[in-house]
Amino acid sequence: MAEIFESPPSQEGRYQPLERAKLLDHDDRSIRMGVGLVTVEATALAPDLFRIGMFPDGRPPDYTSEAVAKEDWEPVAAEMTGDEEISFSTEAATAHISLNPLRVSFSDPSGRTFAADDEELGMGVVELPDADVFSAPMGSPVRLYKRREEGERYFGCGERTSGLDKTGSYQVFWNVDPPAGHTASFNNIYSSVPFTLSLVNGRAYGLFFDNTHRVEFDLAKASVDRVYYGAEGGNVVYYVFCGSVPSDVLDRYTELTGRTPMPPLWSLGYQQCRYSYMDESELREVARNFRERDIPCDTLYLDIDYMDGYRVFTWNRETFPEPEKLISELKEQGFNVVTIMDPGVKVDLHYPVYVEGGERDLFCKTVQGEEFHNVVWPGICAFPDFTNPETREWWGENLRTLTDEGVAGIWCDMNEPSLFVPRQSTMPGDVVHPGGPGAEPKYHAQIHNTYGSLMARSVREGLLRHRPDERPFAITRAGYAGLQRHALQWTGDNSSWWEHLWMSMPQLMNMGLSGVAWAGVDVGGFFDDCDGELLARFTEFGVFQPFCRNHTIKGSKQQEPWAFGEPYESVCRKMIRLRQRLLPYLYTLFEECHRTGTPIIRPLLFEYPYDETTYAMDDEFLVGNALLVAPITRPGIEHRHVYLPDGTWSHLWSGERFEGPAHILAHAPLGEPAIYVRTNTAVPLWPEMNHVGERPVDPLTLLLYPAEGSGESTLYEDAGNGFAYQGGEYARRHVLCEVLRGTIAVRLSVCEGFFTPERESIHLELRAVNTRPKNVLVNDDEADWDYEEVGGRILVRLAEDPGETTVEARF
Ligand code: MIG
């Protein structure tokens, strides 16, 4: 099945591994070597980050890449010893370079060896029988062979649907719009992140193979002790992240490729979409239903039918006569409106966007120099050359037709790019991206995987220019490594199938392990009809996604939370309310992700790399480190197996306590999904509200399940939009909960930062405490508290106070 949408196979040729190298020169952080016409360079960018580049045909080293956000690194103290067998060491790791033949490997001060070249095959070039005109600028295929260490397991690889562990698999990196109803057996779909996170004996390192041609990895499939990273053309450029815990690898990887920006807080609320809400009255009706039914919702979508004949940057004035009025009235009810856009620009001489794009030479070309045309929704279209900075600027300026009407965010679709002729194909490899005046034109085959990222980039930059004081909200379907700094990624067209509910978990966890943390699948499923039970279970899972949006295809059954009546509507309401209450927790996780690249939803292995049982846990996940969620993914059942890793966990609904590691059978009837809270770890909650900003966040509740031992957690708050947080206008508090010989002590640290949340009080809600305390003190004075036997709940009401506060419950 997978083959039908792969691009043509790599050209035939003879692989030539690098042989004897000559040391050319070196400085504090780099060593250059030559093997005939090939230059190889090893650079220490940071103590735990090395970059290796191999440049065939006498090309000078060039690391420019759409993936790379950071080029200026602090000086590193790297020491070089040896001449044939070179050691190039920082305080954290050593690159070992043998010159005859040229082979590279790494080790850390504990003696662990990793990312070692395969001795026989190393890296090199495929010599083509006779280079034709087309292949000339692409260069020859390049390859890198590494040894697989004993027991090494591979994770990551970006958007993949088939589980977590990639060991023994073949991975293709080539963005496609897959045929309808893709399944877990598919390989490459919409976006490409050629990055692996390896675990060996519980210790991590990462390898990013930065190449925007078609890339393929063999992760010990053909041979158990060898892996292969290859590309159809270009250079070998790869980065080794020395680790040794997954969070350090992700931290450096996202420092290199860019971090997820802080989202506008409203965008973390529940969102509702459909292909399409066809006219203004239908959209208002959906909005009215949310408010009347008391189901929280922050955002509504307009899919392609809002446009005039699918012409990008236009409105259909019959169905949406006054978009500005509509959008501002919805805004008063607390809804943001987001519109879709596709890259295809209709070829139409009466359409200014097309005419201007042509006149300014901003479209992709054929090899003959004609405008490249293909068919998408509007009919015959031209395609912006987003590699050209001027095109990106122009596209961003055109966004005014939407932002001037009050559109809150932009959803980029079809940007693999997806074409209709032949069906769901992409641009032929020889389409030319001229790149603008002075640029070196590129064949599509050279930059294919970046097309989606570059479109998203132009949208984000445009939004920032139009509304410099607001955080942009942009969504993309396709992209390349580093796409996380431009937009969130939603995962395209899933199906309303139980299999897809399961599949969403590995898919989002794989993305999170590859830097793309802000992501979500269509809740309820896109293709086919949903049903009540599937929607309810999908929503039980979906509200924990970093991006939570319900969406479905034209002609399918209605899929809004109320569409299937009771009991499903109540389950959806309960879950969406829970999400709304959890926003301060999610927001705190987004800030952590923004600062360190740590994913928001995490596979268990991210926190417990030393526990190999977690490597297979693809149907449960952590949200931050305080919540473990194990959704039901089959109809008609209420029980499932859950693996609880090391630590003490309380069942959210009953408070029942478990000591991990443990395999348990969870009872999870509809509306009570299996959710566990790490004990002594505070989960901040908002009061109930129907949308962000509906009422002040007062009181803010800190929910805790205390148990003998201790735990720490953080609450991050800021204005929820804008950039003042960068100047220190945020509030960060640490919460330490210690339970010692039955006494529960909760300490709120002094508030860091200059932001003052507007509220009178903070509530501490301690659950599953089986006896009534004798007294509860706040900073040694009697507190305002009560105790409820049902649920063993102690509620302590604290006045908001940025100073250190200690609460003690004594028994
Ligand atoms: O060819 O805009 O993945 O979310 O509703 C289908 C219509 C085009 C694909 C997107 C989907 C969207 C649909 N689009």
PDB file of C-alpha atoms and ligand atoms in Angstrom, residues 177 190 273-276 303-305 307 310 340 342 377 411 413-414 416 418 420 424 477 490-494 522 526-527 549 551-554, ligand 1:
ATOM      1  CA  ASP A 177      -1.625  13.963   1.230  1.00  0.00           C
ATOM      2  CA  TYR A 190       1.769  15.110   5.760  1.00  0.00           C
ATOM      3  CA  CYS A 273     -15.046  22.979  12.913  1.00  0.00           C
ATOM      4  CA  ARG A 274     -16.813  21.338   9.992  1.00  0.00           C
ATOM      5  CA  TYR A 275     -16.222  21.210   6.251  1.00  0.00           C
ATOM      6  CA  SER A 276     -18.041  23.598   5.961  1.00  0.00           C
ATOM      7  CA  ASP A 303     -13.556  25.912   5.797  1.00  0.00           C
ATOM      8  CA  ILE A 304     -13.079  26.543   2.056  1.00  0.00           C
ATOM      9  CA  ASP A 305     -16.697  27.442   1.246  1.00  0.00           C
ATOM     10  CA  MET A 307     -14.386  31.984  -0.242  1.00  0.00           C
ATOM     11  CA  TYR A 310     -12.262  29.006  -3.575  1.00  0.00           C
ATOM     12  CA  ILE A 340      -8.714  28.095   6.102  1.00  0.00           C
ATOM     13  CA  ASP A 342      -4.818  26.692   0.471  1.00  0.00           C
ATOM     14  CA  TRP A 377     -10.271  23.299  -5.481  1.00  0.00           C
ATOM     15  CA  TRP A 411      -5.392  27.423   8.986  1.00  0.00           C
ATOM     16  CA  ASP A 413      -4.241  23.282   4.275  1.00  0.00           C
ATOM     17  CA  MET A 414      -3.071  21.360   1.169  1.00  0.00           C
ATOM     18  CA  GLU A 416       2.410  19.335   0.936  1.00  0.00           C
ATOM     19  CA  SER A 418      -1.427  18.397  -2.638  1.00  0.00           C
ATOM     20  CA  PHE A 420      -5.534  16.940  -8.051  1.00  0.00           C
ATOM     21  CA  GLN A 424      -3.596  13.525  -4.502  1.00  0.00           C
ATOM     22  CA  ARG A 477      -0.915  20.393   7.752  1.00  0.00           C
ATOM     23  CA  TRP A 490      -3.017  19.299  12.932  1.00  0.00           C
ATOM     24  CA  THR A 491      -2.805  15.831  11.494  1.00  0.00           C
ATOM     25  CA  GLY A 492      -5.062  16.112   8.456  1.00  0.00           C
ATOM     26  CA  ASP A 493      -7.722  13.663   7.432  1.00  0.00           C
ATOM     27  CA  ASN A 494      -8.237  10.915   9.959  1.00  0.00           C
ATOM     28  CA  ASP A 522      -9.622  15.945  14.368  1.00  0.00           C
ATOM     29  CA  PHE A 526     -12.842  13.491   9.611  1.00  0.00           C
ATOM     30  CA  PHE A 527     -13.893  10.836   7.062  1.00  0.00           C
ATOM     31  CA  ARG A 549     -10.700  20.698  17.673  1.00  0.00           C
ATOM     32  CA  HIS A 551     -13.860  18.481  12.674  1.00  0.00           C
ATOM     33  CA  THR A 552     -15.587  16.417  10.006  1.00  0.00           C
ATOM     34  CA  ILE A 553     -16.008  16.185   6.252  1.00  0.00           C
ATOM     35  CA  LYS A 554     -18.724  17.553   3.992  1.00  0.00           C
TER      36      LYS A 554
HETATM   37  O1  MIG B   1      -9.356  18.111  -0.250  1.00  0.00           O
HETATM   38  O2  MIG B   1     -10.894  22.161   2.929  1.00  0.00           O
HETATM   39  O3  MIG B   1      -7.474  18.079   5.647  1.00  0.00           O
HETATM   40  O4  MIG B   1      -9.517  19.331   7.096  1.00  0.00           O
HETATM   41  O5  MIG B   1     -11.778  20.162   5.700  1.00  0.00           O
HETATM   42  C1  MIG B   1      -9.762  18.289   1.060  1.00  0.00           C
HETATM   43  C2  MIG B   1     -11.501  20.924   2.912  1.00  0.00           C
HETATM   44  C3  MIG B   1      -9.330  19.642   1.544  1.00  0.00           C
HETATM   45  C4  MIG B   1      -8.489  18.755   3.607  1.00  0.00           C
HETATM   46  C5  MIG B   1      -8.310  19.051   5.062  1.00  0.00           C
HETATM   47  C6  MIG B   1      -9.655  19.078   5.728  1.00  0.00           C
HETATM   48  C7  MIG B   1     -10.507  20.147   5.083  1.00  0.00           C
HETATM   49  C8  MIG B   1     -10.659  19.855   3.593  1.00  0.00           C
HETATM   50  N1  MIG B   1      -9.332  19.768   2.976  1.00  0.00           N
END
